mmCIF file of C-alpha atoms in Angstrom:
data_model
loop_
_atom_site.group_PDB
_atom_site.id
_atom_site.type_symbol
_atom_site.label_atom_id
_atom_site.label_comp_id
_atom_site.label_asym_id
_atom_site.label_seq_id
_atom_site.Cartn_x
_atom_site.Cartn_y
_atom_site.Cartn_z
ATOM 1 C CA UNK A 863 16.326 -25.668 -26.607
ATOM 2 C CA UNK A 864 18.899 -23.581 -26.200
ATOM 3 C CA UNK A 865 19.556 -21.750 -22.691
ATOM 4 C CA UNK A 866 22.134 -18.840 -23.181
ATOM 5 C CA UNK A 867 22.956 -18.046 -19.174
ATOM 6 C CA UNK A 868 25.804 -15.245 -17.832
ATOM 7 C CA UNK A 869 26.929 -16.171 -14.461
ATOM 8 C CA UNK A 870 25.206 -14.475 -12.152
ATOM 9 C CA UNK A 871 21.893 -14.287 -14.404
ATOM 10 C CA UNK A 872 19.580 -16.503 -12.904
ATOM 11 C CA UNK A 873 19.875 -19.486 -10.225
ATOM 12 C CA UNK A 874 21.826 -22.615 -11.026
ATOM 13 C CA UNK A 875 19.464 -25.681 -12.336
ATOM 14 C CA UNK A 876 20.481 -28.540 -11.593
ATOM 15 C CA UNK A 877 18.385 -31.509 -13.694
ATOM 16 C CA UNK A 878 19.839 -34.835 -11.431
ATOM 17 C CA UNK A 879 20.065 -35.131 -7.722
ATOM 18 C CA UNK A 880 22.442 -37.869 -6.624
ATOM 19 C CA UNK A 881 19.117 -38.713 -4.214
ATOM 20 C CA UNK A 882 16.948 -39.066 -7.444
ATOM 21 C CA UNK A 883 15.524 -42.338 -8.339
ATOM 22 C CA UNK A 884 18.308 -44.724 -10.975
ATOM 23 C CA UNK A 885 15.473 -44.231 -13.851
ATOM 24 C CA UNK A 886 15.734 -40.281 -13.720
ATOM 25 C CA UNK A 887 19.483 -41.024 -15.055
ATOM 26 C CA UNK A 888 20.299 -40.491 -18.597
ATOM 27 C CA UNK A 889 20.477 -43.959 -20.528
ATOM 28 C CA UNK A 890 18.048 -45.640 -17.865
ATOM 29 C CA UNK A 891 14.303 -46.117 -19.138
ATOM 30 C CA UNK A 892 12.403 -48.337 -16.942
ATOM 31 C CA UNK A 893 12.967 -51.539 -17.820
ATOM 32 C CA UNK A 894 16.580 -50.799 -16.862
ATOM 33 C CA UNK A 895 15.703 -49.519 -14.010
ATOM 34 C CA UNK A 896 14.050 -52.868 -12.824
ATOM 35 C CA UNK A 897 16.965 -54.405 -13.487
ATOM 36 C CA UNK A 898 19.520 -52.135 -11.663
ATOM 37 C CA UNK A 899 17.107 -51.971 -8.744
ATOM 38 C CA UNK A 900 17.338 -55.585 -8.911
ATOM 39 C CA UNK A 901 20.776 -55.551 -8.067
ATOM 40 C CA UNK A 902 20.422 -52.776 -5.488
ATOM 41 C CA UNK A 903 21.240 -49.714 -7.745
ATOM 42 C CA UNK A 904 18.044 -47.913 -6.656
ATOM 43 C CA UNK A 905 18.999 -44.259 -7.024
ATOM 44 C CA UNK A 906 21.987 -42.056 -9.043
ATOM 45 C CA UNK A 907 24.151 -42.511 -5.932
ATOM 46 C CA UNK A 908 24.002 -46.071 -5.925
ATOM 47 C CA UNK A 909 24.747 -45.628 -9.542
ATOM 48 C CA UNK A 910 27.868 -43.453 -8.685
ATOM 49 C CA UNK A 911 29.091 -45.396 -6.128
ATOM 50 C CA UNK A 912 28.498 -48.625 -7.846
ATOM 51 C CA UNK A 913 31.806 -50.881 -9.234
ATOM 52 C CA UNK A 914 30.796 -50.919 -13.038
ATOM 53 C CA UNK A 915 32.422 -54.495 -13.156
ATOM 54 C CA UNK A 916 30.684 -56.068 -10.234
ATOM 55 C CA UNK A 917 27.065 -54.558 -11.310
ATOM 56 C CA UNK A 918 27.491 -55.328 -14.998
ATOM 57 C CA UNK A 919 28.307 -59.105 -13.933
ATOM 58 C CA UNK A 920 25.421 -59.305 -11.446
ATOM 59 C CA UNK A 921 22.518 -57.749 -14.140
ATOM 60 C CA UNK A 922 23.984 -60.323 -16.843
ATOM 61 C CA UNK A 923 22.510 -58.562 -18.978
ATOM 62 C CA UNK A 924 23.757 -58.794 -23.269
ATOM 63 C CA UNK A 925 25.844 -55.771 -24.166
ATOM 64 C CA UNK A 926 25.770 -54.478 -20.675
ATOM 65 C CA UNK A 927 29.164 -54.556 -19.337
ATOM 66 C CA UNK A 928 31.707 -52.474 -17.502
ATOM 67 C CA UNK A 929 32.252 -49.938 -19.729
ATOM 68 C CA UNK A 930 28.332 -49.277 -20.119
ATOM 69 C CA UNK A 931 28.004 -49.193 -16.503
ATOM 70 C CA UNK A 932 31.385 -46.877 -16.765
ATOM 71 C CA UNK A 933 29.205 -44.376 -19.453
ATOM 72 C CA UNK A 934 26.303 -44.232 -17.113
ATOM 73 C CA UNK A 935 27.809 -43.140 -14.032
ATOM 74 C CA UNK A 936 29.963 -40.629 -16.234
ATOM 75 C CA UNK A 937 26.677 -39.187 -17.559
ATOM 76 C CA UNK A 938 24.746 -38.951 -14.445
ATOM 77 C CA UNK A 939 27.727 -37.210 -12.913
ATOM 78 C CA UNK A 940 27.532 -34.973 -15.641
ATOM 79 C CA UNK A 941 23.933 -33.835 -15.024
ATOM 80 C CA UNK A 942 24.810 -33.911 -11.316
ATOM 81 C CA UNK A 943 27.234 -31.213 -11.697
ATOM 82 C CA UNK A 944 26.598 -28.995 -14.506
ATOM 83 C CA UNK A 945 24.133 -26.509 -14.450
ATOM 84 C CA UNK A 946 21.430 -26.707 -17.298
ATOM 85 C CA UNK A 947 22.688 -29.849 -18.747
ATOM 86 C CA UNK A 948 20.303 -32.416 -19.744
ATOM 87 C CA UNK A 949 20.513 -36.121 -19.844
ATOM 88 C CA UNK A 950 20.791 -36.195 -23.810
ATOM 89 C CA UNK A 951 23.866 -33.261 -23.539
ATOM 90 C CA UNK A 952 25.740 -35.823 -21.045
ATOM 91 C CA UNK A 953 25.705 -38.920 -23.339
ATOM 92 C CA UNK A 954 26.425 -36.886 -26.243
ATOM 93 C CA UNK A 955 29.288 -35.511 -24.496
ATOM 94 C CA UNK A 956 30.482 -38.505 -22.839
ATOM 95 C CA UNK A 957 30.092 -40.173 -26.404
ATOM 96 C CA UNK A 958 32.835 -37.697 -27.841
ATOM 97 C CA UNK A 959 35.191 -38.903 -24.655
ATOM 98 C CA UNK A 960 34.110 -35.851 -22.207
ATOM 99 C CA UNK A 961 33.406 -37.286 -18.845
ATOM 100 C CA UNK A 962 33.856 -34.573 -16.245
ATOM 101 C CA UNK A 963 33.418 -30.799 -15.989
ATOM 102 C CA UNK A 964 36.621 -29.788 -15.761
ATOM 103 C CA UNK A 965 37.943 -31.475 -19.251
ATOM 104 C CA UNK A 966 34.538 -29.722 -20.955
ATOM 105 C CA UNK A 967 35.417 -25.928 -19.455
ATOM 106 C CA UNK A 968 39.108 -26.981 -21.138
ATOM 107 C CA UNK A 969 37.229 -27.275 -24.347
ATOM 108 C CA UNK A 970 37.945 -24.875 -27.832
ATOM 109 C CA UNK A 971 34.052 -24.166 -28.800
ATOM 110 C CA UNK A 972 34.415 -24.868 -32.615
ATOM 111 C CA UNK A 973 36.614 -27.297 -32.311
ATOM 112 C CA UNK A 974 34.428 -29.722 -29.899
ATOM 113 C CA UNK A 975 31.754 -28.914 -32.394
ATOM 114 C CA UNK A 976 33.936 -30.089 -35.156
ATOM 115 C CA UNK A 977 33.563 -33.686 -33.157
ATOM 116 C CA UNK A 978 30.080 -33.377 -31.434
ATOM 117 C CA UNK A 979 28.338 -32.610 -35.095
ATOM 118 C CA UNK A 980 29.403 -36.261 -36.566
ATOM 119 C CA UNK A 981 28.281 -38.093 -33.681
ATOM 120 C CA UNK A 982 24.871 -36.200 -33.753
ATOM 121 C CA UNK A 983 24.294 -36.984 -37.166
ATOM 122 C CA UNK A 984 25.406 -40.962 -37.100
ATOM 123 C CA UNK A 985 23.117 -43.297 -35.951
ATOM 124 C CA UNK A 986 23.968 -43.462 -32.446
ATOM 125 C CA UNK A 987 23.329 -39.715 -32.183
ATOM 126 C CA UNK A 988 19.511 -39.972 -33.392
ATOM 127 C CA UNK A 989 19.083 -42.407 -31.169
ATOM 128 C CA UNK A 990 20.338 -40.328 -27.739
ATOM 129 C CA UNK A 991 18.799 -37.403 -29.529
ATOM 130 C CA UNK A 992 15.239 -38.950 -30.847
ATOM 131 C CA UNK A 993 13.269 -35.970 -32.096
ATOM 132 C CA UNK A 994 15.443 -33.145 -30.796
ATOM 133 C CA UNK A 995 17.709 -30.891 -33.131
ATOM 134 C CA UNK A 996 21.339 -31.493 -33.238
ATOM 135 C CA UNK A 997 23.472 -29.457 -31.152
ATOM 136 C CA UNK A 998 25.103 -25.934 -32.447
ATOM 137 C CA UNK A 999 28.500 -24.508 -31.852
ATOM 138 C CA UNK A 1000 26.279 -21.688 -29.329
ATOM 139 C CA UNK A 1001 24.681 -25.085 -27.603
ATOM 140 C CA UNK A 1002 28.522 -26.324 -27.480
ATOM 141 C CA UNK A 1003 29.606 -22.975 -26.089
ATOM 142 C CA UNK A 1004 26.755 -22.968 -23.795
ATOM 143 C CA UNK A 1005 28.029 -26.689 -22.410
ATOM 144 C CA UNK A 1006 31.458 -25.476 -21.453
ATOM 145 C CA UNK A 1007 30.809 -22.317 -20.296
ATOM 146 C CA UNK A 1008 28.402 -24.100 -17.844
ATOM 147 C CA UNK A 1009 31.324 -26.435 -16.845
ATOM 148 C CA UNK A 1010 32.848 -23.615 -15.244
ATOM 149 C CA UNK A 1011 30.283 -23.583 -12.808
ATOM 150 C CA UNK A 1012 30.010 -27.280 -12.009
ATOM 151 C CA UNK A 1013 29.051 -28.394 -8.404
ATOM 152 C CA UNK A 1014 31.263 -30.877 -6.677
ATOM 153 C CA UNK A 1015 29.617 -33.999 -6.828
ATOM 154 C CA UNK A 1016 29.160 -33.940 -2.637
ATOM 155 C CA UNK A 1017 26.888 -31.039 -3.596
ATOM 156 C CA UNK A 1018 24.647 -33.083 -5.893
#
């Protein structure tokens, strides 16, 4: 679903809350959620403020390490600060190596598309994207001209 929104247009939605629960984070499904609650990572703040090392050694959990941790907190700041974007837009993005606002506003339309289209079609995109449709250069567009109107993470 594509939401095509002028500044000014309509309010700013905001789909994370730093106060939301860790499970309402993209990449976290509940049994993840156990876990990180577990270790004391009980909502998207903790998440933020958490030191991807430390956490990743304390869940030992297989294929869960720093740089996972790293993704997740990118993501969730993502969704945090960028109006309209879902959790599925943030992996994607942070997938392709975007991991704040103010690198996607930077962003050439086409030319992002040029690298978000492979990664939706491979393997790893299905899976973030399950049954939804890829994303099109106007969902691209729509991603960085959001970015322009990213929150500070405070503000979240």
């Amino acid at each position: 679903m594509v939401l095509k929104m002028e500044a000014g247009t309509a309010p700013k939605r905001f789909y994370l809350e730093s106060s939301d629960t860790i499970e309402q984070a993209p990449s976290i499904g509940p049994r993840m959620a156990e876990c990180l609650q577990a270790v004391g990572v009980r909502t998207v703040a903790d998440l933020l403020d958490a030191d991807p090392a430390a956490t990743a050694a304390r869940l030992k959990r297989r294929g869960v390490d720093a740089d996972v941790i790293r993704a997740w907190q990118q993501q969730a700041a993502l969704v945090c600060r960028v109006p309209w974007l879902r959790g599925h837009d943030a992996q994607i993005l942070v997938a392709c190596g975007v991991t704040d606002p103010e690198m996607l506003a930077k962003l050439d339309a086409a030319a992002f598309w040029k690298k978000v289209q492979p990664l939706a079609e491979s393997a790893e995109g299905k899976r973030i994207l399950r049954t939804r449709k890829a994303p099109d250069v106007e969902e691209v567009t729509n991603w960085i001209q959001w970015a322009a109107q990213a929150r500070s993470l405070r503000a979240a």
